[in-house]
Amino acid sequence: MNLLGKIQLVAVLLILSALPANAQPSLVIATNDYPPYATSSTDQNFLADLFAEIGTQMGVRFEFHYLPWKRCEQEVADATAWGTIPYRKTASREKAFLFSDPIYLADSHFFAYSANATKPPITYDKLSDLRPYKIGGIQGYYYEPWFEKAGLDVQYAHSEEQNFKRLQLGRIDLFSTATTVGWHLINTQFPPEEAAKFYTLEKPLIAGEGLFLMTSKDYPETYALLPRFNAALAVIKENGTYKRLINQYGLIMTY
């Protein structure tokens, strides 16, 4: 942790120690716009409401900060935020951070675009099979080391929206994101006649794996907070609250 992070941690501890006994402590969660799960345009979205319910069970209040993905990870590394969501596990991340139980499970597919609405014969068995294609990506995503190891031609942008626009314009050939997120953005960003020209490759990049809260190992009391978070998440999954939120936001997911 750098000096600034240590100073900020001391300040947080001093503030919490001065609060009344019945005051709810606040935990910062870093995330980015990730519709339909989270969006900075409203504080009413699935992840914000989910964490409000978890916070009620834990006796804490979660404060969402919307930042670029790489900044989210850095905020957690510096312990200026307790956690960031939703993140997938990788070997390098598990060395540096702690992870909650799965918040939800989600597939990720490669998306493509066909101007004449016919499906091009793009198939692959392993990532290196995609070397002939221009791949869109987002800096800070879990797949960066995978794509680098496979020797793929990757052009990084700042958001899913930018990558789908680049797909439509033919500047990239493929872009991978969570399948639900991808179709949500396509259907909201493009008119129906254009949305119909997008498709996913048959083989998923990831099939039904978890997305998690990723937390700092250096945050005060994090080794006590994380088990409390997992216990609260289990309670709202068991008591029907989780399913109610899924239905409220029209989501289809497993957990």
PDB file of C-alpha atoms in Angstrom:
ATOM      1  CA  MET A   1       0.000   0.000   0.000  1.00  0.00           C
ATOM      2  CA  ASN A   2       1.378   3.432  -0.875  1.00  0.00           C
ATOM      3  CA  LEU A   3       1.759   6.310   1.614  1.00  0.00           C
ATOM      4  CA  LEU A   4      -1.416   8.048   0.419  1.00  0.00           C
ATOM      5  CA  GLY A   5      -3.399   4.849   0.917  1.00  0.00           C
ATOM      6  CA  LYS A   6      -2.042   4.452   4.466  1.00  0.00           C
ATOM      7  CA  ILE A   7      -2.943   8.054   5.333  1.00  0.00           C
ATOM      8  CA  GLN A   8      -6.477   7.534   3.963  1.00  0.00           C
ATOM      9  CA  LEU A   9      -6.879   4.333   5.977  1.00  0.00           C
ATOM     10  CA  VAL A  10      -5.887   6.098   9.195  1.00  0.00           C
ATOM     11  CA  ALA A  11      -8.405   8.848   8.405  1.00  0.00           C
ATOM     12  CA  VAL A  12     -11.166   6.266   7.827  1.00  0.00           C
ATOM     13  CA  LEU A  13     -10.416   4.548  11.121  1.00  0.00           C
ATOM     14  CA  LEU A  14     -10.426   7.836  13.013  1.00  0.00           C
ATOM     15  CA  ILE A  15     -13.766   8.815  11.488  1.00  0.00           C
ATOM     16  CA  LEU A  16     -15.339   5.444  12.288  1.00  0.00           C
ATOM     17  CA  SER A  17     -14.073   5.562  15.843  1.00  0.00           C
ATOM     18  CA  ALA A  18     -15.777   8.942  16.316  1.00  0.00           C
ATOM     19  CA  LEU A  19     -19.163   7.736  15.054  1.00  0.00           C
ATOM     20  CA  PRO A  20     -21.993   6.987  17.477  1.00  0.00           C
ATOM     21  CA  ALA A  21     -22.344   3.328  18.392  1.00  0.00           C
ATOM     22  CA  ASN A  22     -25.511   2.976  16.337  1.00  0.00           C
ATOM     23  CA  ALA A  23     -24.110   4.663  13.202  1.00  0.00           C
ATOM     24  CA  GLN A  24     -23.700   2.456  10.133  1.00  0.00           C
ATOM     25  CA  PRO A  25     -20.117   2.273   8.831  1.00  0.00           C
ATOM     26  CA  SER A  26     -19.721   2.943   5.106  1.00  0.00           C
ATOM     27  CA  LEU A  27     -17.788   0.727   2.714  1.00  0.00           C
ATOM     28  CA  VAL A  28     -16.772   2.011  -0.730  1.00  0.00           C
ATOM     29  CA  ILE A  29     -17.438  -0.258  -3.707  1.00  0.00           C
ATOM     30  CA  ALA A  30     -15.789   0.667  -6.997  1.00  0.00           C
ATOM     31  CA  THR A  31     -17.491  -0.321 -10.230  1.00  0.00           C
ATOM     32  CA  ASN A  32     -18.134   0.934 -13.749  1.00  0.00           C
ATOM     33  CA  ASP A  33     -21.188   1.264 -15.965  1.00  0.00           C
ATOM     34  CA  TYR A  34     -22.148  -2.342 -16.684  1.00  0.00           C
ATOM     35  CA  PRO A  35     -25.787  -2.396 -17.771  1.00  0.00           C
ATOM     36  CA  PRO A  36     -28.117  -4.099 -17.076  1.00  0.00           C
ATOM     37  CA  TYR A  37     -26.380  -4.854 -13.770  1.00  0.00           C
ATOM     38  CA  ALA A  38     -25.036  -1.415 -12.823  1.00  0.00           C
ATOM     39  CA  THR A  39     -25.238   2.104 -14.214  1.00  0.00           C
ATOM     40  CA  SER A  40     -24.124   5.479 -12.899  1.00  0.00           C
ATOM     41  CA  SER A  41     -27.188   7.205 -14.376  1.00  0.00           C
ATOM     42  CA  THR A  42     -29.401   5.951 -11.529  1.00  0.00           C
ATOM     43  CA  ASP A  43     -28.869   4.553  -8.043  1.00  0.00           C
ATOM     44  CA  GLN A  44     -31.642   2.061  -8.743  1.00  0.00           C
ATOM     45  CA  ASN A  45     -29.989  -0.887 -10.463  1.00  0.00           C
ATOM     46  CA  PHE A  46     -29.529  -4.557  -9.702  1.00  0.00           C
ATOM     47  CA  LEU A  47     -26.101  -4.423  -8.060  1.00  0.00           C
ATOM     48  CA  ALA A  48     -26.815  -1.271  -6.053  1.00  0.00           C
ATOM     49  CA  ASP A  49     -30.064  -2.761  -4.740  1.00  0.00           C
ATOM     50  CA  LEU A  50     -28.429  -6.132  -4.123  1.00  0.00           C
ATOM     51  CA  PHE A  51     -25.685  -4.504  -2.053  1.00  0.00           C
ATOM     52  CA  ALA A  52     -28.235  -2.410  -0.163  1.00  0.00           C
ATOM     53  CA  GLU A  53     -29.924  -5.649   0.915  1.00  0.00           C
ATOM     54  CA  ILE A  54     -26.580  -7.207   1.831  1.00  0.00           C
ATOM     55  CA  GLY A  55     -25.680  -4.066   3.771  1.00  0.00           C
ATOM     56  CA  THR A  56     -28.901  -4.302   5.753  1.00  0.00           C
ATOM     57  CA  GLN A  57     -27.971  -7.832   6.798  1.00  0.00           C
ATOM     58  CA  MET A  58     -24.405  -6.772   7.662  1.00  0.00           C
ATOM     59  CA  GLY A  59     -25.283  -3.497   9.380  1.00  0.00           C
ATOM     60  CA  VAL A  60     -23.174  -1.448   6.958  1.00  0.00           C
ATOM     61  CA  ARG A  61     -23.856   1.009   4.122  1.00  0.00           C
ATOM     62  CA  PHE A  62     -22.257   0.524   0.694  1.00  0.00           C
ATOM     63  CA  GLU A  63     -21.183   3.608  -1.260  1.00  0.00           C
ATOM     64  CA  PHE A  64     -20.760   3.083  -5.001  1.00  0.00           C
ATOM     65  CA  HIS A  65     -18.033   4.923  -6.925  1.00  0.00           C
ATOM     66  CA  TYR A  66     -18.177   4.640 -10.742  1.00  0.00           C
ATOM     67  CA  LEU A  67     -14.692   4.563 -12.261  1.00  0.00           C
ATOM     68  CA  PRO A  68     -12.825   3.073 -15.248  1.00  0.00           C
ATOM     69  CA  TRP A  69     -12.117  -0.630 -14.710  1.00  0.00           C
ATOM     70  CA  LYS A  70      -8.364  -0.296 -14.252  1.00  0.00           C
ATOM     71  CA  ARG A  71      -8.971   2.485 -11.734  1.00  0.00           C
ATOM     72  CA  CYS A  72     -11.422   0.227  -9.864  1.00  0.00           C
ATOM     73  CA  GLU A  73      -8.743  -2.391  -9.397  1.00  0.00           C
ATOM     74  CA  GLN A  74      -6.193   0.231  -8.371  1.00  0.00           C
ATOM     75  CA  GLU A  75      -8.556   1.718  -5.775  1.00  0.00           C
ATOM     76  CA  VAL A  76      -8.851  -1.724  -4.190  1.00  0.00           C
ATOM     77  CA  ALA A  77      -5.107  -2.358  -4.425  1.00  0.00           C
ATOM     78  CA  ASP A  78      -4.534   0.945  -2.600  1.00  0.00           C
ATOM     79  CA  ALA A  79      -7.283   0.050  -0.066  1.00  0.00           C
ATOM     80  CA  THR A  80      -9.078   3.317  -0.772  1.00  0.00           C
ATOM     81  CA  ALA A  81     -12.080   1.144  -1.694  1.00  0.00           C
ATOM     82  CA  TRP A  82     -12.997  -2.023   0.151  1.00  0.00           C
ATOM     83  CA  GLY A  83     -14.001  -3.860  -3.001  1.00  0.00           C
ATOM     84  CA  THR A  84     -14.885  -3.763  -6.671  1.00  0.00           C
ATOM     85  CA  ILE A  85     -17.580  -5.590  -8.655  1.00  0.00           C
ATOM     86  CA  PRO A  86     -18.246  -7.635 -10.700  1.00  0.00           C
ATOM     87  CA  TYR A  87     -14.878  -9.351 -11.251  1.00  0.00           C
ATOM     88  CA  ARG A  88     -13.800 -12.757 -12.475  1.00  0.00           C
ATOM     89  CA  LYS A  89     -11.044 -14.703 -10.790  1.00  0.00           C
ATOM     90  CA  THR A  90      -7.635 -15.093 -12.432  1.00  0.00           C
ATOM     91  CA  ALA A  91      -4.439 -16.591 -11.044  1.00  0.00           C
ATOM     92  CA  SER A  92      -2.757 -13.189 -10.755  1.00  0.00           C
ATOM     93  CA  ARG A  93      -5.773 -11.582  -9.093  1.00  0.00           C
ATOM     94  CA  GLU A  94      -6.075 -14.369  -6.536  1.00  0.00           C
ATOM     95  CA  LYS A  95      -2.482 -13.697  -5.476  1.00  0.00           C
ATOM     96  CA  ALA A  96      -3.210 -10.015  -4.872  1.00  0.00           C
ATOM     97  CA  PHE A  97      -6.844  -9.893  -3.710  1.00  0.00           C
ATOM     98  CA  LEU A  98      -9.581 -11.714  -1.813  1.00  0.00           C
ATOM     99  CA  PHE A  99     -12.828 -12.854  -3.431  1.00  0.00           C
ATOM    100  CA  SER A 100     -16.343 -13.270  -2.108  1.00  0.00           C
ATOM    101  CA  ASP A 101     -18.634 -16.151  -2.867  1.00  0.00           C
ATOM    102  CA  PRO A 102     -20.109 -15.783  -6.400  1.00  0.00           C
ATOM    103  CA  ILE A 103     -22.508 -12.855  -6.715  1.00  0.00           C
ATOM    104  CA  TYR A 104     -23.929 -14.437  -9.852  1.00  0.00           C
ATOM    105  CA  LEU A 105     -22.892 -16.723 -12.711  1.00  0.00           C
ATOM    106  CA  ALA A 106     -22.568 -15.511 -16.280  1.00  0.00           C
ATOM    107  CA  ASP A 107     -21.417 -16.709 -19.685  1.00  0.00           C
ATOM    108  CA  SER A 108     -19.154 -14.619 -21.894  1.00  0.00           C
ATOM    109  CA  HIS A 109     -19.239 -14.954 -25.685  1.00  0.00           C
ATOM    110  CA  PHE A 110     -17.453 -13.379 -28.607  1.00  0.00           C
ATOM    111  CA  PHE A 111     -19.797 -11.047 -30.485  1.00  0.00           C
ATOM    112  CA  ALA A 112     -19.531 -10.396 -34.213  1.00  0.00           C
ATOM    113  CA  TYR A 113     -21.394  -8.305 -36.781  1.00  0.00           C
ATOM    114  CA  SER A 114     -22.500  -9.159 -40.301  1.00  0.00           C
ATOM    115  CA  ALA A 115     -23.561  -6.227 -42.461  1.00  0.00           C
ATOM    116  CA  ASN A 116     -25.706  -8.437 -44.677  1.00  0.00           C
ATOM    117  CA  ALA A 117     -27.157 -10.311 -41.687  1.00  0.00           C
ATOM    118  CA  THR A 118     -25.649 -13.669 -42.643  1.00  0.00           C
ATOM    119  CA  LYS A 119     -23.453 -15.470 -40.162  1.00  0.00           C
ATOM    120  CA  PRO A 120     -19.800 -15.620 -41.263  1.00  0.00           C
ATOM    121  CA  PRO A 121     -18.116 -18.962 -40.634  1.00  0.00           C
ATOM    122  CA  ILE A 122     -16.000 -17.837 -37.658  1.00  0.00           C
ATOM    123  CA  THR A 123     -15.254 -20.781 -35.398  1.00  0.00           C
ATOM    124  CA  TYR A 124     -12.485 -21.642 -32.976  1.00  0.00           C
ATOM    125  CA  ASP A 125     -11.357 -24.458 -30.726  1.00  0.00           C
ATOM    126  CA  LYS A 126      -8.602 -22.551 -28.918  1.00  0.00           C
ATOM    127  CA  LEU A 127      -7.947 -18.833 -28.656  1.00  0.00           C
ATOM    128  CA  SER A 128      -4.925 -18.964 -30.947  1.00  0.00           C
ATOM    129  CA  ASP A 129      -7.308 -19.970 -33.776  1.00  0.00           C
ATOM    130  CA  LEU A 130      -8.548 -16.353 -33.700  1.00  0.00           C
ATOM    131  CA  ARG A 131      -5.175 -14.836 -34.677  1.00  0.00           C
ATOM    132  CA  PRO A 132      -6.411 -13.867 -38.177  1.00  0.00           C
ATOM    133  CA  TYR A 133      -9.071 -11.583 -36.656  1.00  0.00           C
ATOM    134  CA  LYS A 134      -8.967  -8.128 -35.084  1.00  0.00           C
ATOM    135  CA  ILE A 135     -10.227  -8.503 -31.498  1.00  0.00           C
ATOM    136  CA  GLY A 136     -11.765  -5.702 -29.461  1.00  0.00           C
ATOM    137  CA  GLY A 137     -11.094  -5.531 -25.745  1.00  0.00           C
ATOM    138  CA  ILE A 138     -11.289  -3.360 -22.632  1.00  0.00           C
ATOM    139  CA  GLN A 139      -8.206  -2.604 -20.587  1.00  0.00           C
ATOM    140  CA  GLY A 140      -8.284  -4.142 -17.139  1.00  0.00           C
ATOM    141  CA  TYR A 141     -10.499  -7.097 -18.106  1.00  0.00           C
ATOM    142  CA  TYR A 142      -9.616 -10.627 -17.010  1.00  0.00           C
ATOM    143  CA  TYR A 143      -8.896 -11.804 -20.564  1.00  0.00           C
ATOM    144  CA  GLU A 144      -5.904  -9.511 -21.226  1.00  0.00           C
ATOM    145  CA  PRO A 145      -3.273 -12.137 -20.280  1.00  0.00           C
ATOM    146  CA  TRP A 146      -5.205 -14.866 -22.123  1.00  0.00           C
ATOM    147  CA  PHE A 147      -5.281 -12.860 -25.355  1.00  0.00           C
ATOM    148  CA  GLU A 148      -1.620 -11.920 -25.009  1.00  0.00           C
ATOM    149  CA  LYS A 149      -0.587 -15.530 -24.445  1.00  0.00           C
ATOM    150  CA  ALA A 150      -2.621 -16.631 -27.500  1.00  0.00           C
ATOM    151  CA  GLY A 151      -0.892 -13.992 -29.637  1.00  0.00           C
ATOM    152  CA  LEU A 152      -4.122 -12.284 -30.656  1.00  0.00           C
ATOM    153  CA  ASP A 153      -4.350  -8.920 -32.426  1.00  0.00           C
ATOM    154  CA  VAL A 154      -6.225  -6.950 -29.742  1.00  0.00           C
ATOM    155  CA  GLN A 155      -7.258  -3.308 -29.926  1.00  0.00           C
ATOM    156  CA  TYR A 156      -8.390  -1.968 -26.568  1.00  0.00           C
ATOM    157  CA  ALA A 157     -11.098   0.624 -25.959  1.00  0.00           C
ATOM    158  CA  HIS A 158     -12.627   2.102 -22.813  1.00  0.00           C
ATOM    159  CA  SER A 159     -16.121   0.573 -22.884  1.00  0.00           C
ATOM    160  CA  GLU A 160     -18.433  -2.082 -24.262  1.00  0.00           C
ATOM    161  CA  GLU A 161     -20.355   0.603 -26.142  1.00  0.00           C
ATOM    162  CA  GLN A 162     -17.225   1.688 -28.025  1.00  0.00           C
ATOM    163  CA  ASN A 163     -16.420  -1.890 -28.970  1.00  0.00           C
ATOM    164  CA  PHE A 164     -19.894  -2.631 -30.311  1.00  0.00           C
ATOM    165  CA  LYS A 165     -19.732   0.528 -32.401  1.00  0.00           C
ATOM    166  CA  ARG A 166     -16.343  -0.560 -33.740  1.00  0.00           C
ATOM    167  CA  LEU A 167     -17.832  -3.965 -34.577  1.00  0.00           C
ATOM    168  CA  GLN A 168     -20.597  -2.300 -36.576  1.00  0.00           C
ATOM    169  CA  LEU A 169     -18.086  -0.116 -38.434  1.00  0.00           C
ATOM    170  CA  GLY A 170     -15.871  -3.085 -39.283  1.00  0.00           C
ATOM    171  CA  ARG A 171     -12.875  -1.804 -37.327  1.00  0.00           C
ATOM    172  CA  ILE A 172     -12.755  -5.028 -35.296  1.00  0.00           C
ATOM    173  CA  ASP A 173     -14.051  -8.516 -36.070  1.00  0.00           C
ATOM    174  CA  LEU A 174     -14.842  -9.852 -32.596  1.00  0.00           C
ATOM    175  CA  PHE A 175     -15.475  -8.566 -29.096  1.00  0.00           C
ATOM    176  CA  SER A 176     -16.107 -10.596 -25.935  1.00  0.00           C
ATOM    177  CA  THR A 177     -18.195  -9.559 -22.955  1.00  0.00           C
ATOM    178  CA  ALA A 178     -20.735 -11.100 -20.594  1.00  0.00           C
ATOM    179  CA  THR A 179     -23.468 -12.393 -22.876  1.00  0.00           C
ATOM    180  CA  THR A 180     -26.365 -10.724 -21.052  1.00  0.00           C
ATOM    181  CA  VAL A 181     -24.513  -7.398 -20.995  1.00  0.00           C
ATOM    182  CA  GLY A 182     -23.692  -7.654 -24.681  1.00  0.00           C
ATOM    183  CA  TRP A 183     -27.236  -8.257 -25.850  1.00  0.00           C
ATOM    184  CA  HIS A 184     -28.599  -5.585 -23.524  1.00  0.00           C
ATOM    185  CA  LEU A 185     -26.240  -2.982 -24.989  1.00  0.00           C
ATOM    186  CA  ILE A 186     -26.868  -4.061 -28.579  1.00  0.00           C
ATOM    187  CA  ASN A 187     -30.637  -3.838 -28.145  1.00  0.00           C
ATOM    188  CA  THR A 188     -30.442  -0.409 -26.475  1.00  0.00           C
ATOM    189  CA  GLN A 189     -27.647   1.095 -28.582  1.00  0.00           C
ATOM    190  CA  PHE A 190     -28.844   0.101 -32.061  1.00  0.00           C
ATOM    191  CA  PRO A 191     -32.193   0.093 -33.904  1.00  0.00           C
ATOM    192  CA  PRO A 192     -33.787  -3.355 -34.350  1.00  0.00           C
ATOM    193  CA  GLU A 193     -32.655  -3.737 -37.967  1.00  0.00           C
ATOM    194  CA  GLU A 194     -29.026  -3.187 -36.902  1.00  0.00           C
ATOM    195  CA  ALA A 195     -29.267  -5.236 -33.695  1.00  0.00           C
ATOM    196  CA  ALA A 196     -30.344  -8.223 -35.816  1.00  0.00           C
ATOM    197  CA  LYS A 197     -26.965  -8.163 -37.583  1.00  0.00           C
ATOM    198  CA  PHE A 198     -25.013  -8.961 -34.425  1.00  0.00           C
ATOM    199  CA  TYR A 199     -24.452 -12.549 -33.332  1.00  0.00           C
ATOM    200  CA  THR A 200     -22.294 -14.589 -30.969  1.00  0.00           C
ATOM    201  CA  LEU A 201     -19.829 -17.336 -31.811  1.00  0.00           C
ATOM    202  CA  GLU A 202     -21.117 -20.736 -30.773  1.00  0.00           C
ATOM    203  CA  LYS A 203     -18.248 -21.527 -28.387  1.00  0.00           C
ATOM    204  CA  PRO A 204     -18.284 -19.294 -25.271  1.00  0.00           C
ATOM    205  CA  LEU A 205     -15.105 -17.724 -23.956  1.00  0.00           C
ATOM    206  CA  ILE A 206     -16.426 -18.548 -20.462  1.00  0.00           C
ATOM    207  CA  ALA A 207     -19.394 -20.787 -19.666  1.00  0.00           C
ATOM    208  CA  GLY A 208     -21.368 -20.196 -16.478  1.00  0.00           C
ATOM    209  CA  GLU A 209     -18.535 -19.073 -14.213  1.00  0.00           C
ATOM    210  CA  GLY A 210     -18.841 -16.749 -11.256  1.00  0.00           C
ATOM    211  CA  LEU A 211     -18.543 -13.013 -10.957  1.00  0.00           C
ATOM    212  CA  PHE A 212     -17.368 -11.836  -7.570  1.00  0.00           C
ATOM    213  CA  LEU A 213     -16.723  -8.993  -5.197  1.00  0.00           C
ATOM    214  CA  MET A 214     -12.933  -8.517  -5.246  1.00  0.00           C
ATOM    215  CA  THR A 215     -11.556  -7.024  -2.036  1.00  0.00           C
ATOM    216  CA  SER A 216      -8.289  -5.667  -0.688  1.00  0.00           C
ATOM    217  CA  LYS A 217      -6.168  -7.801   1.608  1.00  0.00           C
ATOM    218  CA  ASP A 218      -4.979  -4.617   3.325  1.00  0.00           C
ATOM    219  CA  TYR A 219      -8.324  -3.005   4.146  1.00  0.00           C
ATOM    220  CA  PRO A 220      -9.011  -2.754   7.911  1.00  0.00           C
ATOM    221  CA  GLU A 221     -11.006  -5.730   9.228  1.00  0.00           C
ATOM    222  CA  THR A 222     -11.367  -7.175   5.724  1.00  0.00           C
ATOM    223  CA  TYR A 223     -10.856 -10.740   7.000  1.00  0.00           C
ATOM    224  CA  ALA A 224     -13.866 -10.216   9.264  1.00  0.00           C
ATOM    225  CA  LEU A 225     -15.930  -8.253   6.757  1.00  0.00           C
ATOM    226  CA  LEU A 226     -15.704 -10.774   3.919  1.00  0.00           C
ATOM    227  CA  PRO A 227     -17.220 -13.720   5.865  1.00  0.00           C
ATOM    228  CA  ARG A 228     -20.007 -11.386   7.020  1.00  0.00           C
ATOM    229  CA  PHE A 229     -20.610 -10.385   3.399  1.00  0.00           C
ATOM    230  CA  ASN A 230     -20.776 -14.021   2.279  1.00  0.00           C
ATOM    231  CA  ALA A 231     -23.173 -14.880   5.093  1.00  0.00           C
ATOM    232  CA  ALA A 232     -25.444 -11.943   4.208  1.00  0.00           C
ATOM    233  CA  LEU A 233     -25.382 -12.907   0.515  1.00  0.00           C
ATOM    234  CA  ALA A 234     -26.415 -16.455   1.449  1.00  0.00           C
ATOM    235  CA  VAL A 235     -29.314 -15.163   3.548  1.00  0.00           C
ATOM    236  CA  ILE A 236     -30.822 -13.033   0.772  1.00  0.00           C
ATOM    237  CA  LYS A 237     -30.456 -15.908  -1.703  1.00  0.00           C
ATOM    238  CA  GLU A 238     -32.294 -18.201   0.694  1.00  0.00           C
ATOM    239  CA  ASN A 239     -35.073 -15.825   1.731  1.00  0.00           C
ATOM    240  CA  GLY A 240     -36.202 -14.932  -1.787  1.00  0.00           C
ATOM    241  CA  THR A 241     -34.776 -11.392  -1.893  1.00  0.00           C
ATOM    242  CA  TYR A 242     -32.235 -12.254  -4.579  1.00  0.00           C
ATOM    243  CA  LYS A 243     -34.862 -13.805  -6.857  1.00  0.00           C
ATOM    244  CA  ARG A 244     -37.144 -10.809  -6.315  1.00  0.00           C
ATOM    245  CA  LEU A 245     -34.400  -8.430  -7.494  1.00  0.00           C
ATOM    246  CA  ILE A 246     -33.683 -10.574 -10.537  1.00  0.00           C
ATOM    247  CA  ASN A 247     -37.348 -10.478 -11.500  1.00  0.00           C
ATOM    248  CA  GLN A 248     -37.595  -6.748 -10.735  1.00  0.00           C
ATOM    249  CA  TYR A 249     -34.849  -5.948 -13.246  1.00  0.00           C
ATOM    250  CA  GLY A 250     -35.895  -8.533 -15.836  1.00  0.00           C
ATOM    251  CA  LEU A 251     -32.660 -10.506 -15.551  1.00  0.00           C
ATOM    252  CA  ILE A 252     -32.088 -14.156 -16.322  1.00  0.00           C
ATOM    253  CA  MET A 253     -29.165 -15.638 -14.432  1.00  0.00           C
ATOM    254  CA  THR A 254     -28.103 -18.534 -12.280  1.00  0.00           C
ATOM    255  CA  TYR A 255     -26.560 -18.255  -8.838  1.00  0.00           C
TER     256      TYR A 255
END
